[in-house]
Tab-separated table of C-alpha atoms in Angstrom:
chain	number	residue	atom	x	y	z
A	1115	MET	CA	110.124	230.419	224.495
A	1116	THR	CA	106.853	232.211	225.088
A	1117	THR	CA	105.428	234.788	222.782
A	1118	ASP	CA	103.299	237.596	224.109
A	1119	LEU	CA	100.352	237.878	221.755
A	1120	ASN	CA	98.530	240.607	223.621
A	1121	TYR	CA	98.337	243.818	221.655
A	1122	ASN	CA	97.719	247.210	223.232
A	1123	ASN	CA	97.784	249.593	220.253
A	1124	ILE	CA	96.453	248.458	216.894
A	1125	LEU	CA	96.945	250.574	213.771
A	1126	ILE	CA	94.358	250.165	211.043
A	1127	PRO	CA	95.155	252.163	207.887
A	1128	VAL	CA	92.046	252.803	205.786
A	1129	ASP	CA	91.450	254.222	202.331
A	1130	GLY	CA	87.759	253.506	201.775
A	1131	SER	CA	88.372	250.237	199.916
A	1132	LYS	CA	86.529	246.988	200.667
A	1133	GLU	CA	89.847	245.506	201.823
A	1134	ALA	CA	90.371	248.325	204.319
A	1135	GLU	CA	86.816	247.920	205.617
A	1136	ALA	CA	87.384	244.167	206.061
A	1137	ALA	CA	90.613	244.918	207.940
A	1138	LEU	CA	88.731	247.374	210.171
A	1139	ALA	CA	86.073	244.778	210.987
A	1140	LYS	CA	88.742	242.247	211.978
A	1141	ALA	CA	90.731	244.870	213.903
A	1142	ILE	CA	87.620	245.662	215.948
A	1143	GLN	CA	87.386	241.995	216.966
A	1144	VAL	CA	91.108	241.807	217.780
A	1145	ALA	CA	90.891	244.989	219.892
A	1146	LYS	CA	88.004	243.522	221.889
A	1147	ARG	CA	89.845	240.220	222.432
A	1148	ASN	CA	92.996	242.011	223.583
A	1149	ASN	CA	91.625	243.543	226.766
A	1150	GLN	CA	90.236	246.574	225.012
A	1151	ALA	CA	93.348	247.476	223.050
A	1152	THR	CA	93.303	250.961	221.578
A	1153	LEU	CA	92.291	251.042	217.936
A	1154	HIS	CA	94.066	253.750	215.917
A	1155	ILE	CA	92.294	254.275	212.589
A	1156	LEU	CA	94.550	256.094	210.127
A	1157	HIS	CA	93.919	257.680	206.746
A	1158	VAL	CA	96.854	259.108	204.823
A	1159	ILE	CA	96.227	261.727	202.168
A	1160	ASP	CA	98.976	261.210	199.628
A	1161	THR	CA	100.066	264.767	198.921
A	1162	ARG	CA	102.249	263.540	196.058
A	1163	ALA	CA	99.035	262.970	194.098
A	1164	PHE	CA	98.439	266.738	194.108
A	1165	GLN	CA	101.936	267.724	192.995
A	1166	ASN	CA	101.208	266.997	189.336
A	1167	VAL	CA	97.970	268.956	189.216
A	1168	ALA	CA	98.649	272.051	187.127
A	1169	ASP	CA	95.934	274.092	188.812
A	1170	PHE	CA	96.717	272.977	192.366
A	1171	LYS	CA	94.591	274.640	194.985
A	1172	THR	CA	94.482	274.169	198.731
A	1173	THR	CA	90.727	273.697	198.435
A	1174	MET	CA	91.326	270.365	196.654
A	1175	VAL	CA	93.225	269.011	199.644
A	1176	GLU	CA	90.574	270.406	201.994
A	1177	GLN	CA	87.813	268.668	200.021
A	1178	VAL	CA	89.675	265.346	200.131
A	1179	ALA	CA	90.248	265.791	203.876
A	1180	GLU	CA	86.562	266.590	204.495
A	1181	THR	CA	85.473	263.467	202.615
A	1182	ALA	CA	87.992	261.389	204.576
A	1183	LYS	CA	86.754	262.867	207.870
A	1184	LYS	CA	83.157	261.803	207.125
A	1185	THR	CA	84.302	258.260	206.313
A	1186	LEU	CA	86.486	258.101	209.426
A	1187	ASP	CA	83.641	259.375	211.618
A	1188	ALA	CA	81.556	256.435	210.349
A	1189	TYR	CA	84.419	253.960	210.967
A	1190	LEU	CA	84.907	255.310	214.492
A	1191	GLN	CA	81.198	254.942	215.202
A	1192	GLN	CA	81.321	251.372	213.851
A	1193	ALA	CA	84.095	250.524	216.316
A	1194	LYS	CA	82.286	252.129	219.250
A	1195	ASP	CA	78.980	250.437	218.320
A	1196	ALA	CA	80.819	247.097	218.320
A	1197	GLY	CA	82.032	247.731	221.860
A	1198	VAL	CA	85.544	249.093	221.369
A	1199	GLU	CA	85.933	251.663	224.129
A	1200	ASN	CA	89.313	253.029	223.052
A	1201	ALA	CA	89.212	254.095	219.430
A	1202	GLU	CA	90.416	257.190	217.623
A	1203	TYR	CA	91.303	258.306	214.146
A	1204	THR	CA	93.935	260.463	212.539
A	1205	ILE	CA	94.332	262.025	209.111
A	1206	GLU	CA	97.956	262.417	208.054
A	1207	TYR	CA	99.465	264.004	204.945
A	1208	GLY	CA	102.418	262.625	203.007
A	1209	SER	CA	103.692	259.245	201.829
A	1210	PRO	CA	101.304	256.455	202.912
A	1211	LYS	CA	104.112	253.888	202.894
A	1212	ASP	CA	106.365	255.800	205.271
A	1213	ILE	CA	103.612	257.044	207.572
A	1214	ILE	CA	101.959	253.617	207.939
A	1215	ALA	CA	105.163	251.589	208.255
A	1216	HIS	CA	107.289	253.941	210.358
A	1217	GLN	CA	105.942	257.304	211.541
A	1218	ALA	CA	102.546	256.286	212.965
A	1219	PRO	CA	103.836	253.147	214.751
A	1220	ALA	CA	106.576	255.184	216.459
A	1221	LYS	CA	104.297	258.089	217.373
A	1222	LEU	CA	101.412	255.947	218.648
A	1223	ASP	CA	103.408	253.084	220.234
A	1224	ILE	CA	101.768	250.612	217.837
A	1225	ASP	CA	102.389	246.903	218.377
A	1226	LEU	CA	100.153	245.545	215.582
A	1227	ILE	CA	99.317	246.874	212.120
A	1228	MET	CA	96.254	245.333	210.451
A	1229	ILE	CA	96.103	246.287	206.792
A	1230	GLY	CA	93.999	245.322	203.787
A	1231	ALA	CA	95.684	243.216	201.118
A	1232	THR	CA	95.109	245.874	198.463
A	1233	GLY	CA	93.786	249.401	198.472
A	1234	LEU	CA	92.128	251.822	196.094
A	1235	ASN	CA	95.229	253.054	194.306
A	1236	ALA	CA	95.886	250.587	191.462
A	1237	ILE	CA	98.189	253.012	189.648
A	1238	GLU	CA	100.534	253.264	192.636
A	1239	ARG	CA	100.538	249.473	192.943
A	1240	LEU	CA	101.677	249.149	189.335
A	1241	LEU	CA	104.216	251.961	189.313
A	1242	ILE	CA	105.846	252.019	192.721
A	1243	GLY	CA	104.605	248.910	194.487
A	1244	SER	CA	101.931	248.120	196.997
A	1245	VAL	CA	101.704	250.032	200.253
A	1246	THR	CA	100.787	246.748	201.940
A	1247	GLU	CA	103.851	245.001	200.538
A	1248	TYR	CA	106.117	247.816	201.728
A	1249	VAL	CA	104.566	247.907	205.198
A	1250	THR	CA	104.878	244.148	205.710
A	1251	ARG	CA	108.490	244.212	204.527
A	1252	THR	CA	109.744	247.227	206.516
A	1253	ALA	CA	107.550	247.794	209.595
A	1254	LYS	CA	109.233	246.939	212.896
A	1255	VAL	CA	105.982	245.672	214.477
A	1256	ASP	CA	103.722	242.694	213.815
A	1257	THR	CA	101.698	243.156	210.654
A	1258	LEU	CA	98.574	241.228	209.706
A	1259	ILE	CA	97.304	241.329	206.108
A	1260	VAL	CA	93.525	241.009	205.880
A	1261	ARG	CA	92.011	239.597	202.708
A	1262	VAL	CA	88.418	239.957	201.539
A	1263	GLY	CA	86.417	236.778	201.033
């Protein structure tokens, strides 16, 4: 039995955490080793976080999106500076778990998800479980958890 370990489309979900940045750095190396696989950098803005804000305004979401765009521009430049020719990023809105595990892999033909062991949202980890844990348990594609240190 032979296993094809060449990946063509790598999804790297990022949230600005050190773990996500470590996963990005490793994903860049994997993309280069896999005949210039396409690196899909993804940030999901969890719109559920805004549902409980009494004075919800669209400008709040726009501000979060603008901050994410600046971070993603820097991540994209990091990938290109490292020699990854095929890199792009996307900002999605909704449930990070579902988008990372199911929607983005289907839409982008992903064959590898590289994700940080933990992210920024400690409250979500305590209350409804880790995004990483959910992705590794339910995604239909290979998933690599990247740890810092």
